[in-house]
Amino acid sequence: MLRVFVMASVLAVPVSAAAFTGNDLNKLCTKTDPVSRSACAAYIEGAADGIYNTIEAIGGTSGPQVGQYFCLPADVKPQVLTDAVRRYIADNPDKAGYNATTMVSLGLGKAFPCKAGS
């Protein structure tokens, strides 16, 4: 009986969680309540930081590296990051189903491309 219960529990759990997509991020970022606005900015800043740290781990960020998607100015404001990502999603609706972190990377890459020697 325990075996049947365990098997039924396993089958009731989804095989994989749904990914948080660029569309989902854009919906969150379009909301005007303070919690949603903060969550949007926090997601984008966190994703950008994670991408930066991954790049640093594979070779540094002293200039355009293999896999480096963006070079942010030191004084960039969270709203500027949010605007860049939302603009990219709006301009590329065919990619809005991509993972949200991928959309952050692509959006920031479009707005803040690395230049040789950056």
PDB file of C-alpha atoms in Angstrom:
ATOM      1  CA  MET A   1       0.000   0.000   0.000  1.00  0.00           C
ATOM      2  CA  LEU A   2       2.822   2.401   0.831  1.00  0.00           C
ATOM      3  CA  ARG A   3       4.349   1.711  -2.584  1.00  0.00           C
ATOM      4  CA  VAL A   4       1.080   2.689  -4.295  1.00  0.00           C
ATOM      5  CA  PHE A   5       0.901   5.906  -2.253  1.00  0.00           C
ATOM      6  CA  VAL A   6       4.494   6.826  -3.157  1.00  0.00           C
ATOM      7  CA  MET A   7       3.911   6.133  -6.859  1.00  0.00           C
ATOM      8  CA  ALA A   8       0.695   8.179  -6.850  1.00  0.00           C
ATOM      9  CA  SER A   9       2.531  11.072  -5.157  1.00  0.00           C
ATOM     10  CA  VAL A  10       5.346  10.956  -7.700  1.00  0.00           C
ATOM     11  CA  LEU A  11       2.913  11.001 -10.594  1.00  0.00           C
ATOM     12  CA  ALA A  12       1.013  13.940  -9.091  1.00  0.00           C
ATOM     13  CA  VAL A  13       4.120  16.149  -9.050  1.00  0.00           C
ATOM     14  CA  PRO A  14       4.800  17.965 -12.335  1.00  0.00           C
ATOM     15  CA  VAL A  15       7.854  16.723 -14.207  1.00  0.00           C
ATOM     16  CA  SER A  16       9.284  20.229 -14.549  1.00  0.00           C
ATOM     17  CA  ALA A  17       8.347  23.656 -13.330  1.00  0.00           C
ATOM     18  CA  ALA A  18       7.291  26.209 -15.890  1.00  0.00           C
ATOM     19  CA  ALA A  19      10.062  28.628 -16.812  1.00  0.00           C
ATOM     20  CA  PHE A  20       9.778  32.337 -16.025  1.00  0.00           C
ATOM     21  CA  THR A  21       9.781  33.827 -19.517  1.00  0.00           C
ATOM     22  CA  GLY A  22      10.398  37.235 -21.000  1.00  0.00           C
ATOM     23  CA  ASN A  23       6.618  37.596 -21.345  1.00  0.00           C
ATOM     24  CA  ASP A  24       6.198  36.858 -17.637  1.00  0.00           C
ATOM     25  CA  LEU A  25       8.889  39.381 -16.754  1.00  0.00           C
ATOM     26  CA  ASN A  26       7.305  42.018 -18.981  1.00  0.00           C
ATOM     27  CA  LYS A  27       3.891  41.435 -17.366  1.00  0.00           C
ATOM     28  CA  LEU A  28       5.471  41.853 -13.932  1.00  0.00           C
ATOM     29  CA  CYS A  29       7.288  45.001 -15.028  1.00  0.00           C
ATOM     30  CA  THR A  30       4.136  46.589 -16.460  1.00  0.00           C
ATOM     31  CA  LYS A  31       2.343  46.495 -13.143  1.00  0.00           C
ATOM     32  CA  THR A  32       2.314  49.796 -11.295  1.00  0.00           C
ATOM     33  CA  ASP A  33       2.081  48.680  -7.670  1.00  0.00           C
ATOM     34  CA  PRO A  34       5.255  49.209  -5.608  1.00  0.00           C
ATOM     35  CA  VAL A  35       5.758  45.500  -4.862  1.00  0.00           C
ATOM     36  CA  SER A  36       5.656  44.513  -8.543  1.00  0.00           C
ATOM     37  CA  ARG A  37       7.903  47.399  -9.564  1.00  0.00           C
ATOM     38  CA  SER A  38      10.433  46.406  -6.903  1.00  0.00           C
ATOM     39  CA  ALA A  39      10.226  42.739  -7.887  1.00  0.00           C
ATOM     40  CA  CYS A  40      10.795  43.631 -11.539  1.00  0.00           C
ATOM     41  CA  ALA A  41      13.846  45.778 -10.801  1.00  0.00           C
ATOM     42  CA  ALA A  42      15.209  43.197  -8.351  1.00  0.00           C
ATOM     43  CA  TYR A  43      14.843  40.391 -10.895  1.00  0.00           C
ATOM     44  CA  ILE A  44      16.636  42.352 -13.612  1.00  0.00           C
ATOM     45  CA  GLU A  45      19.428  43.515 -11.301  1.00  0.00           C
ATOM     46  CA  GLY A  46      19.830  40.015  -9.885  1.00  0.00           C
ATOM     47  CA  ALA A  47      19.929  38.422 -13.330  1.00  0.00           C
ATOM     48  CA  ALA A  48      22.445  40.997 -14.556  1.00  0.00           C
ATOM     49  CA  ASP A  49      24.606  40.385 -11.491  1.00  0.00           C
ATOM     50  CA  GLY A  50      24.402  36.620 -11.954  1.00  0.00           C
ATOM     51  CA  ILE A  51      25.341  36.867 -15.626  1.00  0.00           C
ATOM     52  CA  TYR A  52      28.248  39.180 -14.770  1.00  0.00           C
ATOM     53  CA  ASN A  53      29.503  36.783 -12.080  1.00  0.00           C
ATOM     54  CA  THR A  54      29.276  33.835 -14.461  1.00  0.00           C
ATOM     55  CA  ILE A  55      31.294  35.732 -17.062  1.00  0.00           C
ATOM     56  CA  GLU A  56      33.841  36.681 -14.404  1.00  0.00           C
ATOM     57  CA  ALA A  57      34.170  33.023 -13.457  1.00  0.00           C
ATOM     58  CA  ILE A  58      34.888  31.986 -17.060  1.00  0.00           C
ATOM     59  CA  GLY A  59      37.408  34.626 -17.941  1.00  0.00           C
ATOM     60  CA  GLY A  60      36.820  38.070 -16.614  1.00  0.00           C
ATOM     61  CA  THR A  61      34.974  41.191 -17.595  1.00  0.00           C
ATOM     62  CA  SER A  62      37.796  43.576 -18.377  1.00  0.00           C
ATOM     63  CA  GLY A  63      36.623  43.758 -21.964  1.00  0.00           C
ATOM     64  CA  PRO A  64      34.597  41.837 -24.496  1.00  0.00           C
ATOM     65  CA  GLN A  65      35.062  38.187 -23.586  1.00  0.00           C
ATOM     66  CA  VAL A  66      33.618  35.089 -25.158  1.00  0.00           C
ATOM     67  CA  GLY A  67      30.058  34.990 -23.888  1.00  0.00           C
ATOM     68  CA  GLN A  68      30.067  38.538 -22.489  1.00  0.00           C
ATOM     69  CA  TYR A  69      26.784  40.107 -23.453  1.00  0.00           C
ATOM     70  CA  PHE A  70      26.907  43.573 -21.915  1.00  0.00           C
ATOM     71  CA  CYS A  71      29.128  46.131 -20.185  1.00  0.00           C
ATOM     72  CA  LEU A  72      27.174  48.280 -17.714  1.00  0.00           C
ATOM     73  CA  PRO A  73      28.288  51.745 -16.697  1.00  0.00           C
ATOM     74  CA  ALA A  74      29.175  51.920 -12.993  1.00  0.00           C
ATOM     75  CA  ASP A  75      26.433  54.463 -12.235  1.00  0.00           C
ATOM     76  CA  VAL A  76      23.556  52.922 -14.188  1.00  0.00           C
ATOM     77  CA  LYS A  77      20.165  53.236 -12.462  1.00  0.00           C
ATOM     78  CA  PRO A  78      17.784  50.271 -11.998  1.00  0.00           C
ATOM     79  CA  GLN A  79      15.035  51.987 -14.026  1.00  0.00           C
ATOM     80  CA  VAL A  80      17.401  52.328 -16.996  1.00  0.00           C
ATOM     81  CA  LEU A  81      18.085  48.577 -16.846  1.00  0.00           C
ATOM     82  CA  THR A  82      14.361  47.837 -16.627  1.00  0.00           C
ATOM     83  CA  ASP A  83      13.580  50.132 -19.560  1.00  0.00           C
ATOM     84  CA  ALA A  84      16.297  48.496 -21.689  1.00  0.00           C
ATOM     85  CA  VAL A  85      15.002  44.984 -21.028  1.00  0.00           C
ATOM     86  CA  ARG A  86      11.360  45.929 -21.606  1.00  0.00           C
ATOM     87  CA  ARG A  87      12.275  47.719 -24.848  1.00  0.00           C
ATOM     88  CA  TYR A  88      14.119  44.620 -26.060  1.00  0.00           C
ATOM     89  CA  ILE A  89      11.150  42.381 -25.251  1.00  0.00           C
ATOM     90  CA  ALA A  90       8.774  44.783 -27.054  1.00  0.00           C
ATOM     91  CA  ASP A  91      11.065  44.977 -30.098  1.00  0.00           C
ATOM     92  CA  ASN A  92      11.559  41.195 -30.249  1.00  0.00           C
ATOM     93  CA  PRO A  93       8.180  39.561 -29.588  1.00  0.00           C
ATOM     94  CA  ASP A  94       9.387  36.389 -31.317  1.00  0.00           C
ATOM     95  CA  LYS A  95      11.892  35.924 -28.453  1.00  0.00           C
ATOM     96  CA  ALA A  96       9.571  36.881 -25.573  1.00  0.00           C
ATOM     97  CA  GLY A  97       9.013  33.207 -24.767  1.00  0.00           C
ATOM     98  CA  TYR A  98      12.707  32.770 -23.964  1.00  0.00           C
ATOM     99  CA  ASN A  99      13.812  32.399 -20.366  1.00  0.00           C
ATOM    100  CA  ALA A 100      13.568  35.759 -18.572  1.00  0.00           C
ATOM    101  CA  THR A 101      17.269  35.766 -17.663  1.00  0.00           C
ATOM    102  CA  THR A 102      18.149  35.278 -21.324  1.00  0.00           C
ATOM    103  CA  MET A 103      15.963  38.252 -22.191  1.00  0.00           C
ATOM    104  CA  VAL A 104      17.730  40.345 -19.535  1.00  0.00           C
ATOM    105  CA  SER A 105      21.074  39.422 -21.050  1.00  0.00           C
ATOM    106  CA  LEU A 106      19.979  40.132 -24.611  1.00  0.00           C
ATOM    107  CA  GLY A 107      18.242  43.391 -23.667  1.00  0.00           C
ATOM    108  CA  LEU A 108      21.205  44.711 -21.727  1.00  0.00           C
ATOM    109  CA  GLY A 109      23.529  43.590 -24.524  1.00  0.00           C
ATOM    110  CA  LYS A 110      21.545  45.654 -26.998  1.00  0.00           C
ATOM    111  CA  ALA A 111      21.485  48.723 -24.747  1.00  0.00           C
ATOM    112  CA  PHE A 112      25.006  48.406 -23.291  1.00  0.00           C
ATOM    113  CA  PRO A 113      27.225  46.611 -25.795  1.00  0.00           C
ATOM    114  CA  CYS A 114      30.840  46.087 -24.837  1.00  0.00           C
ATOM    115  CA  LYS A 115      33.373  48.084 -26.759  1.00  0.00           C
ATOM    116  CA  ALA A 116      36.930  46.971 -27.383  1.00  0.00           C
ATOM    117  CA  GLY A 117      39.048  47.911 -24.405  1.00  0.00           C
ATOM    118  CA  SER A 118      36.042  48.304 -22.039  1.00  0.00           C
TER     119      SER A 118
END
